[in-house]
């Protein structure tokens, strides 16, 4: 079945440093979504990427979808303590309406 | 804005007992998804409903069943509870069952099985 691998599992950064998490799929995706889950909270939708090579920005967050639509990344510039949480990618293949979540990357920001 | 409502927020049960989790989707959302999230794990898809019909099925144990009612709320029924069922159970809703929809997650129900 479809697998979505996400790395790293954890990332410690000093406040102000950049952060990147990567997702790779074993199969071509129709779209990929990114969610953020704060400690003790629930996943919150951040963005969806659909087109090959698509890049979207939300303030300090940059999301990319690979040309082959098998990988994606989330980059945060100049992290802040409010960025703390676990970032999940969730990919869908053409044959399924159900997203497969990656294992998530937990971001820890040290002030 | 209205969000997804789940009840109860916390539930403690003994092994072999039953539990019922409830989910009230955002108004005018007709699709509901159930996920199970263990500690430090990603959400695992259990089952989904669109317009009161089961639309997709994931890794839901046979001991669990679910349904969506005429008012679009959904209930997850769990029987013969096991220690391994202890987890966060999220319900999410969306405007349709399509492949490009955004899922809105509820706050979750934390189930502890003793």
PDB file of C-alpha atoms in Angstrom:
ATOM      1  CA  UNK A   1       0.000   0.000   0.000  1.00  0.00           C
ATOM      2  CA  UNK A   2       0.883   3.630  -0.171  1.00  0.00           C
ATOM      3  CA  UNK A   3       3.528   4.793   2.253  1.00  0.00           C
ATOM      4  CA  UNK A   4       4.507   8.312   3.170  1.00  0.00           C
ATOM      5  CA  UNK A   5       7.860   8.642   4.876  1.00  0.00           C
ATOM      6  CA  UNK A   6       8.624  11.811   6.812  1.00  0.00           C
ATOM      7  CA  UNK A   7      11.947  12.915   8.222  1.00  0.00           C
ATOM      8  CA  UNK A   8      13.329  13.887  10.606  1.00  0.00           C
ATOM      9  CA  UNK A   9      11.255  12.543  13.468  1.00  0.00           C
ATOM     10  CA  UNK A  10      12.460  15.307  15.803  1.00  0.00           C
ATOM     11  CA  UNK A  11      14.256  18.569  15.259  1.00  0.00           C
ATOM     12  CA  UNK A  12      15.670  20.827  17.932  1.00  0.00           C
ATOM     13  CA  UNK A  13      16.513  24.358  16.860  1.00  0.00           C
ATOM     14  CA  UNK A  14      17.449  27.595  18.522  1.00  0.00           C
ATOM     15  CA  UNK A  15      14.925  30.348  18.094  1.00  0.00           C
ATOM     16  CA  UNK A  16      15.737  32.184  14.882  1.00  0.00           C
ATOM     17  CA  UNK A  17      17.181  29.154  13.091  1.00  0.00           C
ATOM     18  CA  UNK A  18      15.516  27.623  10.067  1.00  0.00           C
ATOM     19  CA  UNK A  19      13.704  24.290   9.987  1.00  0.00           C
ATOM     20  CA  UNK A  20      12.811  21.856   7.224  1.00  0.00           C
ATOM     21  CA  UNK A  21      10.806  18.633   7.195  1.00  0.00           C
ATOM     22  CA  UNK A  22      10.624  16.297   4.226  1.00  0.00           C
ATOM     23  CA  UNK A  23       8.036  13.837   2.986  1.00  0.00           C
ATOM     24  CA  UNK A  24       8.553  11.105   0.446  1.00  0.00           C
ATOM     25  CA  UNK A  25       5.927   8.850  -1.056  1.00  0.00           C
ATOM     26  CA  UNK A  26       6.379   5.435  -2.608  1.00  0.00           C
ATOM     27  CA  UNK A  27       3.785   6.344  -5.218  1.00  0.00           C
ATOM     28  CA  UNK A  28       2.808   9.426  -7.192  1.00  0.00           C
ATOM     29  CA  UNK A  29       0.446  11.641  -5.251  1.00  0.00           C
ATOM     30  CA  UNK A  30      -2.571  13.534  -6.523  1.00  0.00           C
ATOM     31  CA  UNK A  31      -2.115  16.067  -3.764  1.00  0.00           C
ATOM     32  CA  UNK A  32      -0.373  16.559  -0.460  1.00  0.00           C
ATOM     33  CA  UNK A  33      -1.593  18.416   2.571  1.00  0.00           C
ATOM     34  CA  UNK A  34       0.288  19.724   5.580  1.00  0.00           C
ATOM     35  CA  UNK A  35      -1.084  19.849   9.099  1.00  0.00           C
ATOM     36  CA  UNK A  36       0.285  21.229  12.364  1.00  0.00           C
ATOM     37  CA  UNK A  37      -0.501  19.697  15.721  1.00  0.00           C
ATOM     38  CA  UNK A  38       0.440  21.629  18.826  1.00  0.00           C
ATOM     39  CA  UNK A  39       1.299  19.617  21.962  1.00  0.00           C
ATOM     40  CA  UNK A  40      -1.964  18.354  23.435  1.00  0.00           C
ATOM     41  CA  UNK A  41      -3.913  19.673  20.465  1.00  0.00           C
ATOM     42  CA  UNK A  42      -5.424  18.410  17.275  1.00  0.00           C
ATOM     43  CA  UNK A  43      -4.139  18.533  13.683  1.00  0.00           C
ATOM     44  CA  UNK A  44      -4.870  21.842  11.989  1.00  0.00           C
ATOM     45  CA  UNK A  45      -4.819  22.160   8.219  1.00  0.00           C
ATOM     46  CA  UNK A  46      -2.073  24.422   6.882  1.00  0.00           C
ATOM     47  CA  UNK A  47      -2.059  24.049   3.118  1.00  0.00           C
ATOM     48  CA  UNK A  48      -2.643  21.785   0.137  1.00  0.00           C
ATOM     49  CA  UNK A  49      -0.361  21.329  -2.882  1.00  0.00           C
ATOM     50  CA  UNK A  50      -1.712  19.876  -6.093  1.00  0.00           C
ATOM     51  CA  UNK A  51       0.487  20.819  -9.047  1.00  0.00           C
ATOM     52  CA  UNK A  52       3.860  19.372  -9.961  1.00  0.00           C
ATOM     53  CA  UNK A  53       6.645  21.684  -8.742  1.00  0.00           C
ATOM     54  CA  UNK A  54       4.176  23.873  -6.860  1.00  0.00           C
ATOM     55  CA  UNK A  55       5.546  26.278  -4.254  1.00  0.00           C
ATOM     56  CA  UNK A  56       3.340  28.099  -1.769  1.00  0.00           C
ATOM     57  CA  UNK A  57       4.251  30.518   0.982  1.00  0.00           C
ATOM     58  CA  UNK A  58       2.538  31.477   4.185  1.00  0.00           C
ATOM     59  CA  UNK A  59       4.557  34.179   5.915  1.00  0.00           C
ATOM     60  CA  UNK A  60       7.678  32.342   7.175  1.00  0.00           C
ATOM     61  CA  UNK A  61       6.490  28.941   5.912  1.00  0.00           C
ATOM     62  CA  UNK A  62       7.370  27.675   2.419  1.00  0.00           C
ATOM     63  CA  UNK A  63       5.785  24.521   1.038  1.00  0.00           C
ATOM     64  CA  UNK A  64       7.057  22.669  -2.031  1.00  0.00           C
ATOM     65  CA  UNK A  65       5.707  19.799  -4.086  1.00  0.00           C
ATOM     66  CA  UNK A  66       8.242  17.868  -6.135  1.00  0.00           C
ATOM     67  CA  UNK A  67       8.226  17.704  -9.909  1.00  0.00           C
ATOM     68  CA  UNK A  68       7.400  13.999  -9.808  1.00  0.00           C
ATOM     69  CA  UNK A  69       4.710  14.598  -7.166  1.00  0.00           C
ATOM     70  CA  UNK A  70       6.340  12.057  -4.896  1.00  0.00           C
ATOM     71  CA  UNK A  71       7.968  14.362  -2.379  1.00  0.00           C
ATOM     72  CA  UNK A  72       7.240  17.531  -0.521  1.00  0.00           C
ATOM     73  CA  UNK A  73       8.890  19.792   1.996  1.00  0.00           C
ATOM     74  CA  UNK A  74       7.973  22.404   4.547  1.00  0.00           C
ATOM     75  CA  UNK A  75      10.561  25.046   5.394  1.00  0.00           C
ATOM     76  CA  UNK A  76      10.210  27.520   8.232  1.00  0.00           C
ATOM     77  CA  UNK A  77      12.458  30.556   8.208  1.00  0.00           C
ATOM     78  CA  UNK A  78      13.616  32.094  11.488  1.00  0.00           C
ATOM     79  CA  UNK A  79      11.678  29.837  13.817  1.00  0.00           C
ATOM     80  CA  UNK A  80       9.765  31.228  16.758  1.00  0.00           C
ATOM     81  CA  UNK A  81       8.594  29.510  19.928  1.00  0.00           C
ATOM     82  CA  UNK A  82       5.068  29.627  18.525  1.00  0.00           C
ATOM     83  CA  UNK A  83       6.191  27.233  15.780  1.00  0.00           C
ATOM     84  CA  UNK A  84       6.555  24.422  18.305  1.00  0.00           C
ATOM     85  CA  UNK A  85       4.491  21.364  17.399  1.00  0.00           C
ATOM     86  CA  UNK A  86       4.377  18.336  15.160  1.00  0.00           C
ATOM     87  CA  UNK A  87       4.105  18.883  11.435  1.00  0.00           C
ATOM     88  CA  UNK A  88       2.423  16.150   9.411  1.00  0.00           C
ATOM     89  CA  UNK A  89       2.251  15.704   5.707  1.00  0.00           C
ATOM     90  CA  UNK A  90      -0.703  13.760   4.330  1.00  0.00           C
ATOM     91  CA  UNK A  91      -0.708  12.492   0.786  1.00  0.00           C
ATOM     92  CA  UNK A  92      -3.465  11.161  -1.424  1.00  0.00           C
ATOM     93  CA  UNK A  93      -3.102   8.983  -4.468  1.00  0.00           C
ATOM     94  CA  UNK A  94      -5.467   9.174  -7.415  1.00  0.00           C
ATOM     95  CA  UNK A  95      -7.313   6.086  -6.301  1.00  0.00           C
ATOM     96  CA  UNK A  96      -8.119   7.114  -2.765  1.00  0.00           C
ATOM     97  CA  UNK A  97      -9.938   9.903  -1.028  1.00  0.00           C
ATOM     98  CA  UNK A  98      -8.245   9.063   2.265  1.00  0.00           C
ATOM     99  CA  UNK A  99      -4.922  10.761   3.017  1.00  0.00           C
ATOM    100  CA  UNK A 100      -1.985   8.751   4.289  1.00  0.00           C
ATOM    101  CA  UNK A 101      -0.224  10.647   7.025  1.00  0.00           C
ATOM    102  CA  UNK A 102       3.506  10.718   7.496  1.00  0.00           C
ATOM    103  CA  UNK A 103       4.854   9.972  10.965  1.00  0.00           C
ATOM    104  CA  UNK A 104       5.311  13.679  11.604  1.00  0.00           C
ATOM    105  CA  UNK A 105       8.247  15.861  12.562  1.00  0.00           C
ATOM    106  CA  UNK A 106       8.229  17.302  16.044  1.00  0.00           C
ATOM    107  CA  UNK A 107       9.790  20.745  16.135  1.00  0.00           C
ATOM    108  CA  UNK A 108      11.264  21.924  19.415  1.00  0.00           C
ATOM    109  CA  UNK A 109      12.348  25.555  19.506  1.00  0.00           C
ATOM    110  CA  UNK A 110      14.719  26.633  22.256  1.00  0.00           C
ATOM    111  CA  UNK A 111      14.483  30.301  23.240  1.00  0.00           C
TER     112      UNK A 111
ATOM    113  CA  UNK B   1     -16.668  29.893  13.515  1.00  0.00           C
ATOM    114  CA  UNK B   2     -18.160  26.592  14.571  1.00  0.00           C
ATOM    115  CA  UNK B   3     -15.739  23.717  14.930  1.00  0.00           C
ATOM    116  CA  UNK B   4     -15.990  19.961  15.164  1.00  0.00           C
ATOM    117  CA  UNK B   5     -17.291  18.869  18.541  1.00  0.00           C
ATOM    118  CA  UNK B   6     -16.321  15.600  20.161  1.00  0.00           C
ATOM    119  CA  UNK B   7     -17.597  14.081  23.339  1.00  0.00           C
ATOM    120  CA  UNK B   8     -16.539  13.037  25.794  1.00  0.00           C
ATOM    121  CA  UNK B   9     -13.114  14.661  25.854  1.00  0.00           C
ATOM    122  CA  UNK B  10     -11.753  12.078  28.246  1.00  0.00           C
ATOM    123  CA  UNK B  11     -12.917   8.542  28.921  1.00  0.00           C
ATOM    124  CA  UNK B  12     -11.592   5.883  31.237  1.00  0.00           C
ATOM    125  CA  UNK B  13     -12.745   2.303  30.790  1.00  0.00           C
ATOM    126  CA  UNK B  14     -11.804  -1.139  32.029  1.00  0.00           C
ATOM    127  CA  UNK B  15     -10.724  -3.969  29.756  1.00  0.00           C
ATOM    128  CA  UNK B  16     -13.603  -5.729  28.017  1.00  0.00           C
ATOM    129  CA  UNK B  17     -15.946  -2.780  28.555  1.00  0.00           C
ATOM    130  CA  UNK B  18     -17.604  -0.825  25.770  1.00  0.00           C
ATOM    131  CA  UNK B  19     -17.267   2.835  24.832  1.00  0.00           C
ATOM    132  CA  UNK B  20     -19.140   5.202  22.557  1.00  0.00           C
ATOM    133  CA  UNK B  21     -17.483   8.297  21.154  1.00  0.00           C
ATOM    134  CA  UNK B  22     -19.532  11.042  19.544  1.00  0.00           C
ATOM    135  CA  UNK B  23     -18.679  13.521  16.848  1.00  0.00           C
ATOM    136  CA  UNK B  24     -20.632  16.554  15.697  1.00  0.00           C
ATOM    137  CA  UNK B  25     -19.255  17.890  12.410  1.00  0.00           C
ATOM    138  CA  UNK B  26     -19.130  21.500  11.351  1.00  0.00           C
ATOM    139  CA  UNK B  27     -22.577  22.586  10.089  1.00  0.00           C
ATOM    140  CA  UNK B  28     -23.099  21.740   6.395  1.00  0.00           C
ATOM    141  CA  UNK B  29     -20.212  19.277   6.417  1.00  0.00           C
ATOM    142  CA  UNK B  30     -21.517  15.945   5.196  1.00  0.00           C
ATOM    143  CA  UNK B  31     -18.369  13.834   5.532  1.00  0.00           C
ATOM    144  CA  UNK B  32     -16.924  12.509   8.761  1.00  0.00           C
ATOM    145  CA  UNK B  33     -13.645  10.695   9.317  1.00  0.00           C
ATOM    146  CA  UNK B  34     -12.434   8.834  12.400  1.00  0.00           C
ATOM    147  CA  UNK B  35      -8.759   8.555  13.283  1.00  0.00           C
ATOM    148  CA  UNK B  36      -6.836   6.863  16.068  1.00  0.00           C
ATOM    149  CA  UNK B  37      -3.602   8.431  17.270  1.00  0.00           C
ATOM    150  CA  UNK B  38      -1.301   6.624  19.669  1.00  0.00           C
ATOM    151  CA  UNK B  39       1.359   8.479  21.684  1.00  0.00           C
ATOM    152  CA  UNK B  40       3.952   9.955  19.357  1.00  0.00           C
ATOM    153  CA  UNK B  41       2.214   8.434  16.349  1.00  0.00           C
ATOM    154  CA  UNK B  42       0.537   9.828  13.280  1.00  0.00           C
ATOM    155  CA  UNK B  43      -3.241   9.684  12.947  1.00  0.00           C
ATOM    156  CA  UNK B  44      -4.347   6.288  11.641  1.00  0.00           C
ATOM    157  CA  UNK B  45      -7.493   6.331   9.537  1.00  0.00           C
ATOM    158  CA  UNK B  46     -10.278   4.122  10.849  1.00  0.00           C
ATOM    159  CA  UNK B  47     -13.422   4.796   8.842  1.00  0.00           C
ATOM    160  CA  UNK B  48     -15.317   7.550   7.050  1.00  0.00           C
ATOM    161  CA  UNK B  49     -18.892   8.392   6.143  1.00  0.00           C
ATOM    162  CA  UNK B  50     -20.371  10.502   3.383  1.00  0.00           C
ATOM    163  CA  UNK B  51     -24.037  11.412   3.428  1.00  0.00           C
ATOM    164  CA  UNK B  52     -24.699   8.833   6.127  1.00  0.00           C
ATOM    165  CA  UNK B  53     -23.133   5.982   4.162  1.00  0.00           C
ATOM    166  CA  UNK B  54     -19.778   4.394   4.882  1.00  0.00           C
ATOM    167  CA  UNK B  55     -17.389   5.675   2.231  1.00  0.00           C
ATOM    168  CA  UNK B  56     -13.990   4.279   3.155  1.00  0.00           C
ATOM    169  CA  UNK B  57     -12.639   1.810   5.658  1.00  0.00           C
ATOM    170  CA  UNK B  58      -9.186   1.737   7.108  1.00  0.00           C
ATOM    171  CA  UNK B  59      -7.593  -0.134   9.962  1.00  0.00           C
ATOM    172  CA  UNK B  60     -10.706  -0.342  12.093  1.00  0.00           C
ATOM    173  CA  UNK B  61     -10.860  -3.468  14.280  1.00  0.00           C
ATOM    174  CA  UNK B  62     -13.888  -5.725  13.969  1.00  0.00           C
ATOM    175  CA  UNK B  63     -14.682  -4.865  17.595  1.00  0.00           C
ATOM    176  CA  UNK B  64     -15.382  -1.296  16.515  1.00  0.00           C
ATOM    177  CA  UNK B  65     -18.344  -0.054  14.547  1.00  0.00           C
ATOM    178  CA  UNK B  66     -19.500   3.368  13.530  1.00  0.00           C
ATOM    179  CA  UNK B  67     -22.361   5.130  11.864  1.00  0.00           C
ATOM    180  CA  UNK B  68     -23.457   8.540  10.731  1.00  0.00           C
ATOM    181  CA  UNK B  69     -26.928   9.692  11.630  1.00  0.00           C
ATOM    182  CA  UNK B  70     -29.506  11.783   9.789  1.00  0.00           C
ATOM    183  CA  UNK B  71     -28.234  14.964  11.461  1.00  0.00           C
ATOM    184  CA  UNK B  72     -24.701  14.058  10.242  1.00  0.00           C
ATOM    185  CA  UNK B  73     -23.294  13.418  13.678  1.00  0.00           C
ATOM    186  CA  UNK B  74     -21.342  10.215  13.988  1.00  0.00           C
ATOM    187  CA  UNK B  75     -20.688   7.697  16.723  1.00  0.00           C
ATOM    188  CA  UNK B  76     -17.814   5.274  17.105  1.00  0.00           C
ATOM    189  CA  UNK B  77     -18.750   2.226  19.140  1.00  0.00           C
ATOM    190  CA  UNK B  78     -15.960   0.237  20.672  1.00  0.00           C
ATOM    191  CA  UNK B  79     -16.527  -3.121  22.343  1.00  0.00           C
ATOM    192  CA  UNK B  80     -14.358  -5.606  24.226  1.00  0.00           C
ATOM    193  CA  UNK B  81     -11.859  -2.849  24.909  1.00  0.00           C
ATOM    194  CA  UNK B  82      -8.206  -3.799  25.096  1.00  0.00           C
ATOM    195  CA  UNK B  83      -5.279  -2.001  26.688  1.00  0.00           C
ATOM    196  CA  UNK B  84      -3.971  -1.249  23.206  1.00  0.00           C
ATOM    197  CA  UNK B  85      -7.084   0.755  22.398  1.00  0.00           C
ATOM    198  CA  UNK B  86      -5.833   3.519  24.686  1.00  0.00           C
ATOM    199  CA  UNK B  87      -5.262   6.445  22.347  1.00  0.00           C
ATOM    200  CA  UNK B  88      -6.533   9.777  21.139  1.00  0.00           C
ATOM    201  CA  UNK B  89      -9.519   9.409  18.835  1.00  0.00           C
ATOM    202  CA  UNK B  90     -10.055  12.262  16.431  1.00  0.00           C
ATOM    203  CA  UNK B  91     -13.043  12.977  14.328  1.00  0.00           C
ATOM    204  CA  UNK B  92     -12.640  15.208  11.293  1.00  0.00           C
ATOM    205  CA  UNK B  93     -15.231  16.639   8.963  1.00  0.00           C
ATOM    206  CA  UNK B  94     -15.189  18.073   5.467  1.00  0.00           C
ATOM    207  CA  UNK B  95     -17.596  19.490   2.960  1.00  0.00           C
ATOM    208  CA  UNK B  96     -17.494  16.401   0.781  1.00  0.00           C
ATOM    209  CA  UNK B  97     -15.722  13.086   0.381  1.00  0.00           C
ATOM    210  CA  UNK B  98     -13.567  14.242  -2.509  1.00  0.00           C
ATOM    211  CA  UNK B  99      -9.840  13.951  -2.920  1.00  0.00           C
ATOM    212  CA  UNK B 100      -9.045  17.646  -2.530  1.00  0.00           C
ATOM    213  CA  UNK B 101     -10.962  18.570   0.562  1.00  0.00           C
ATOM    214  CA  UNK B 102      -9.555  20.029   3.729  1.00  0.00           C
ATOM    215  CA  UNK B 103     -10.275  18.058   6.875  1.00  0.00           C
ATOM    216  CA  UNK B 104     -11.208  19.935  10.014  1.00  0.00           C
ATOM    217  CA  UNK B 105     -10.231  17.973  13.096  1.00  0.00           C
ATOM    218  CA  UNK B 106     -12.059  17.987  16.392  1.00  0.00           C
ATOM    219  CA  UNK B 107     -10.289  18.285  19.747  1.00  0.00           C
ATOM    220  CA  UNK B 108     -10.254  14.518  20.186  1.00  0.00           C
ATOM    221  CA  UNK B 109     -11.367  12.049  22.822  1.00  0.00           C
ATOM    222  CA  UNK B 110      -8.633  10.619  24.990  1.00  0.00           C
ATOM    223  CA  UNK B 111      -9.526   7.023  25.790  1.00  0.00           C
ATOM    224  CA  UNK B 112      -7.684   5.234  28.559  1.00  0.00           C
ATOM    225  CA  UNK B 113      -8.282   1.521  29.011  1.00  0.00           C
ATOM    226  CA  UNK B 114      -7.189   0.126  32.377  1.00  0.00           C
TER     227      UNK B 114
END
